[in-house]
Coordinates of N, CA and C in Angstrom, one line a residue:
M1 N -110.1 -177.9 -16.7 CA -110.0 -179.1 -15.9 C -110.2 -178.8 -14.5
S2 N -111.0 -179.6 -13.8 CA -111.3 -179.4 -12.4 C -110.2 -179.8 -11.5
R3 N -110.2 -179.3 -10.3 CA -109.2 -179.6 -9.3 C -109.2 -181.1 -9.0
E4 N -110.4 -181.7 -9.0 CA -110.5 -183.1 -8.7 C -109.8 -183.9 -9.8
V5 N -109.9 -183.5 -11.1 CA -109.3 -184.2 -12.2 C -107.8 -184.1 -12.1
R6 N -107.3 -182.9 -11.7 CA -105.9 -182.7 -11.6 C -105.3 -183.6 -10.5
S7 N -106.0 -183.6 -9.4 CA -105.6 -184.5 -8.3 C -105.6 -185.9 -8.7
E8 N -106.6 -186.4 -9.4 CA -106.6 -187.8 -9.8 C -105.4 -188.1 -10.8
R9 N -105.2 -187.1 -11.7 CA -104.1 -187.3 -12.7 C -102.7 -187.4 -12.0
L10 N -102.5 -186.5 -11.0 CA -101.2 -186.5 -10.3 C -101.0 -187.7 -9.5
R11 N -102.1 -188.1 -8.8 CA -102.0 -189.3 -7.9 C -101.9 -190.5 -8.7
G12 N -102.5 -190.6 -9.9 CA -102.3 -191.7 -10.8 C -100.8 -191.8 -11.3
L13 N -100.2 -190.7 -11.6 CA -98.8 -190.7 -12.0 C -97.9 -191.1 -10.8
M14 N -98.2 -190.6 -9.6 CA -97.5 -191.0 -8.4 C -97.5 -192.5 -8.2
E15 N -98.7 -193.1 -8.4 CA -98.9 -194.5 -8.3 C -98.1 -195.3 -9.3
R16 N -98.1 -194.9 -10.6 CA -97.4 -195.5 -11.6 C -95.9 -195.5 -11.4
L17 N -95.4 -194.3 -10.9 CA -94.0 -194.1 -10.6 C -93.6 -194.7 -9.2
R18 N -94.6 -195.1 -8.5 CA -94.3 -195.7 -7.1 C -93.6 -194.7 -6.2
V19 N -94.1 -193.5 -6.2 CA -93.6 -192.5 -5.3 C -94.7 -192.1 -4.2
G20 N -94.3 -191.8 -3.0 CA -95.2 -191.6 -2.0 C -95.7 -190.1 -1.9
A21 N -95.0 -189.2 -2.5 CA -95.3 -187.8 -2.5 C -94.7 -187.1 -3.6
V22 N -95.2 -185.9 -3.9 CA -94.7 -185.0 -4.9 C -94.7 -183.6 -4.3
L23 N -93.6 -182.9 -4.5 CA -93.4 -181.5 -4.0 C -93.5 -180.6 -5.2
L24 N -94.5 -179.7 -5.3 CA -94.7 -178.8 -6.4 C -94.1 -177.4 -5.9
R25 N -93.0 -177.0 -6.5 CA -92.4 -175.7 -6.1 C -92.4 -174.7 -7.1
R26 N -92.4 -175.1 -8.4 CA -92.3 -174.1 -9.5 C -93.7 -173.4 -9.6
P27 N -93.7 -172.1 -9.9 CA -94.9 -171.4 -9.9 C -95.9 -172.0 -10.9
A28 N -95.5 -172.4 -12.1 CA -96.4 -173.0 -13.1 C -97.1 -174.2 -12.5
N29 N -96.3 -175.1 -11.9 CA -96.9 -176.3 -11.3 C -97.8 -176.1 -10.2
F30 N -97.4 -175.1 -9.3 CA -98.3 -174.7 -8.2 C -99.6 -174.2 -8.7
A31 N -99.5 -173.3 -9.6 CA -100.7 -172.7 -10.2 C -101.6 -173.7 -10.9
W32 N -101.0 -174.6 -11.6 CA -101.8 -175.6 -12.3 C -102.6 -176.5 -11.3
Y33 N -101.9 -176.9 -10.3 CA -102.6 -177.8 -9.3 C -103.7 -177.1 -8.5
T34 N -103.4 -175.8 -8.2 CA -104.3 -175.1 -7.3 C -105.4 -174.3 -8.0
N35 N -105.4 -174.4 -9.4 CA -106.4 -173.6 -10.2 C -106.0 -172.1 -10.2
G36 N -104.7 -171.8 -10.2 CA -104.3 -170.4 -10.3 C -103.7 -169.7 -9.2
A37 N -103.5 -170.4 -8.0 CA -102.9 -169.7 -6.9 C -101.5 -169.3 -7.2
D38 N -101.1 -168.2 -6.7 CA -99.8 -167.6 -7.0 C -98.8 -167.8 -5.8
N39 N -97.7 -168.5 -6.0 CA -96.7 -168.7 -5.0 C -95.5 -167.8 -5.2
K40 N -95.6 -166.8 -6.1 CA -94.4 -166.0 -6.5 C -94.4 -164.7 -5.7
V41 N -93.1 -164.4 -5.3 CA -92.9 -163.0 -4.8 C -91.7 -162.4 -5.6
D42 N -90.7 -163.2 -5.7 CA -89.5 -162.8 -6.5 C -89.7 -163.4 -7.9
R43 N -90.1 -162.5 -8.9 CA -90.4 -163.0 -10.2 C -89.3 -163.6 -11.0
S44 N -88.0 -163.4 -10.5 CA -86.9 -163.9 -11.2 C -86.5 -165.3 -10.6
S45 N -87.1 -165.7 -9.5 CA -86.7 -167.0 -8.9 C -87.5 -168.1 -9.7
P46 N -86.8 -169.3 -9.9 CA -87.5 -170.4 -10.5 C -88.5 -171.2 -9.6
V47 N -88.4 -170.9 -8.3 CA -89.4 -171.5 -7.4 C -90.1 -170.5 -6.6
G48 N -91.3 -170.8 -6.1 CA -92.1 -169.9 -5.3 C -91.8 -169.9 -3.8
V49 N -92.4 -169.0 -3.1 CA -92.2 -168.9 -1.7 C -93.0 -169.9 -0.9
A50 N -93.8 -170.7 -1.5 CA -94.6 -171.8 -0.9 C -94.5 -173.0 -1.9
S51 N -94.6 -174.1 -1.3 CA -94.7 -175.4 -2.1 C -95.9 -176.1 -1.7
L52 N -96.3 -177.1 -2.5 CA -97.4 -177.9 -2.3 C -96.9 -179.3 -2.2
L53 N -97.1 -180.0 -1.1 CA -96.7 -181.4 -0.9 C -98.0 -182.2 -1.1
V54 N -98.0 -183.1 -2.1 CA -99.1 -183.9 -2.4 C -98.8 -185.3 -2.1
T55 N -99.5 -186.0 -1.2 CA -99.3 -187.4 -0.9 C -100.5 -188.2 -1.4
G56 N -100.5 -189.5 -1.2 CA -101.6 -190.3 -1.7 C -102.9 -189.9 -1.1
D57 N -103.0 -189.3 0.0 CA -104.3 -189.0 0.6 C -104.4 -187.6 1.3
A58 N -103.4 -186.7 1.0 CA -103.4 -185.4 1.6 C -102.6 -184.4 0.8
E59 N -102.9 -183.1 1.1 CA -102.2 -182.0 0.5 C -101.8 -181.0 1.5
Y60 N -100.5 -180.6 1.5 CA -100.0 -179.6 2.5 C -99.3 -178.5 1.8
V61 N -99.7 -177.2 2.2 CA -99.0 -176.1 1.7 C -97.8 -175.9 2.7
V62 N -96.6 -175.8 2.2 CA -95.4 -175.6 3.0 C -94.8 -174.2 2.7
A63 N -94.7 -173.4 3.7 CA -94.2 -172.1 3.6 C -93.5 -171.6 4.9
D64 N -92.6 -170.6 4.8 CA -92.0 -170.1 6.0 C -93.0 -169.3 6.8
N65 N -92.6 -168.9 8.0 CA -93.5 -168.2 8.8 C -94.0 -166.8 8.2
I66 N -93.1 -166.2 7.5 CA -93.4 -164.9 6.9 C -94.6 -165.1 5.8
E67 N -94.5 -166.1 5.0 CA -95.5 -166.2 3.9 C -96.7 -167.1 4.3
A68 N -96.6 -167.9 5.4 CA -97.7 -168.8 5.7 C -99.1 -168.2 5.8
A69 N -99.2 -167.1 6.6 CA -100.5 -166.5 6.7 C -101.0 -166.0 5.4
R70 N -100.2 -165.3 4.6 CA -100.6 -164.8 3.4 C -101.1 -165.9 2.4
M71 N -100.3 -166.9 2.3 CA -100.7 -168.0 1.5 C -102.0 -168.6 1.9
R72 N -102.2 -168.8 3.2 CA -103.4 -169.4 3.7 C -104.6 -168.5 3.4
D73 N -104.5 -167.2 3.6 CA -105.6 -166.2 3.5 C -105.9 -165.8 2.1
E74 N -104.8 -165.6 1.3 CA -105.0 -165.0 0.0 C -105.0 -166.0 -1.2
E75 N -104.1 -167.0 -1.1 CA -103.9 -167.8 -2.3 C -104.5 -169.2 -2.2
T76 N -104.7 -169.8 -1.0 CA -105.2 -171.1 -0.9 C -106.3 -171.2 0.2
P77 N -107.3 -170.4 0.1 CA -108.4 -170.4 1.1 C -109.1 -171.7 1.2

């Protein structure tokens, strides 16, 4: 499934549920939406070090200062 299809599916669900944004924090959800990007550092944690905020018309990677550059350069170019 292409990234465009994933985006359309998620935004369609957001519209049906009448929510303005979705925050993807769990590694499986982050990887699904980004086509395999890895937001994990601590393998035992249920959430990753970066999240993906998806709105009706934009996507934002949210991370702390320590992980932001790595996520930008290595995982979400």
